[in-house]
Amino acid sequence: MLIKKIIGNTITTLMLIVFLVVVVAVVVSKASGGEPAFFGYQIKTVLSGSMEPGIHTGSIIALKPGGDMTRFQKGDVITFMNPENILITHRIVDVSINSAIGEASYTTKGDNNNAADMSPVSSTNVIGEYTGFTVPYVGYAMNFAVSKAGSVLLMIVPGILLLMYALYSTWKAITALEKKNNSSAAAEPLPDTLH
């Protein structure tokens, strides 16, 4: 029973540490004006259901940025900037290469959409390739964490929790000392004579 408890606590602690490291990395990256990145992969939040069921709304996904943006083939999933400066992650359904200017043009489509996207995507607008890594619903928390209210909350709540834990630990230590002093005082025999 004790071993199960130790293993459970260890797994929970490790998961919490990994989650906190990811959150801190993303918040620090965003605060410094950069894209949220972790070990060279950009972290993006999916805001629509166009790629469901593979990528759910509110998920975070990992992208591998950089490299030759003309390398993609039919079936690859890419993230690109559309003409309205909105990031979109869709699957390539057709590729046209213009070797004269060294660019590719991709026709894309969301897996959950009935038709291909209206405008082809130039390889110059591609941000990166979807790596297949997705974590459902964490994107909602990440978007909140990088908002002003979320950033403040993420600073204040841990501070309050640490203060409460310190007060609780102090109270437990004082209670234990008082109990020890009371039990040792009760165990000492009273003197036979009074002075």
Coordinates of C-alpha atoms in Angstrom, one line a residue, residues 13-96:
T13 CA 4.7 15.3 -9.0
L14 CA 6.5 14.6 -12.3
M15 CA 3.4 15.4 -14.3
L16 CA 3.0 18.7 -12.4
I17 CA 6.6 19.6 -12.9
V18 CA 6.4 18.9 -16.7
F19 CA 3.2 21.0 -16.9
L20 CA 4.8 23.8 -15.0
V21 CA 7.9 23.8 -17.0
V22 CA 5.9 24.0 -20.2
V23 CA 3.7 26.8 -18.9
V24 CA 6.7 28.8 -17.7
A25 CA 8.5 28.3 -21.0
V26 CA 5.5 29.5 -23.0
V27 CA 4.8 32.4 -20.7
V28 CA 8.4 33.6 -20.7
S29 CA 8.6 33.2 -24.4
K30 CA 5.4 35.2 -24.9
A31 CA 6.5 37.8 -22.4
S32 CA 9.7 38.4 -24.3
G33 CA 7.8 39.0 -27.5
G34 CA 8.7 35.7 -29.1
E35 CA 6.6 32.7 -30.2
P36 CA 5.9 30.1 -27.5
A37 CA 8.5 27.5 -28.1
F38 CA 9.8 24.4 -26.4
F39 CA 13.0 22.5 -27.4
G40 CA 12.8 24.1 -30.9
Y41 CA 9.1 23.4 -31.5
Q42 CA 6.6 26.2 -31.6
I43 CA 3.5 25.7 -29.5
K44 CA 0.2 26.8 -31.1
T45 CA -3.4 26.8 -29.9
V46 CA -6.1 25.5 -32.2
L47 CA -9.1 27.8 -32.2
S48 CA -11.4 26.1 -34.6
G49 CA -12.7 22.6 -35.3
S50 CA -11.6 22.5 -39.0
M51 CA -9.1 19.7 -38.3
E52 CA -11.3 17.5 -36.0
P53 CA -11.4 14.7 -35.0
G54 CA -7.5 14.6 -35.2
I55 CA -6.9 18.0 -33.7
H56 CA -9.6 19.2 -31.3
T57 CA -10.6 22.8 -30.7
G58 CA -8.7 24.2 -27.7
S59 CA -5.8 21.8 -28.2
I60 CA -2.2 22.8 -28.3
I61 CA -0.1 21.5 -31.2
A62 CA 3.7 21.4 -31.8
L63 CA 5.1 22.7 -35.0
K64 CA 8.6 22.3 -36.5
P65 CA 9.4 25.7 -37.9
G66 CA 12.0 26.5 -40.5
G67 CA 13.6 24.5 -43.3
D68 CA 12.7 24.4 -47.0
M69 CA 9.1 25.4 -47.1
T70 CA 8.7 24.0 -50.6
R71 CA 9.4 20.4 -49.3
F72 CA 5.8 19.6 -48.3
Q73 CA 3.8 17.0 -50.1
K74 CA 0.1 16.1 -50.5
G75 CA -1.1 14.8 -47.1
D76 CA 1.3 16.9 -44.9
V77 CA -0.3 19.1 -42.3
I78 CA 1.1 22.7 -42.3
T79 CA 0.5 25.9 -40.4
F80 CA 0.4 29.0 -42.5
M81 CA -0.5 32.7 -42.3
N82 CA -3.6 33.5 -44.4
P83 CA -4.2 36.9 -46.1
E84 CA -6.0 38.2 -43.0
N85 CA -2.9 37.4 -40.9
I86 CA -4.6 34.5 -39.1
L87 CA -2.6 31.3 -38.5
I88 CA -4.3 28.2 -39.9
T89 CA -3.4 24.6 -39.7
H90 CA -4.7 22.5 -42.6
R91 CA -3.8 19.4 -44.6
I92 CA -2.2 19.8 -48.1
V93 CA -4.5 18.3 -50.8
D94 CA -2.5 19.6 -53.9
V95 CA 1.0 21.0 -54.6
S96 CA 2.1 23.2 -57.5

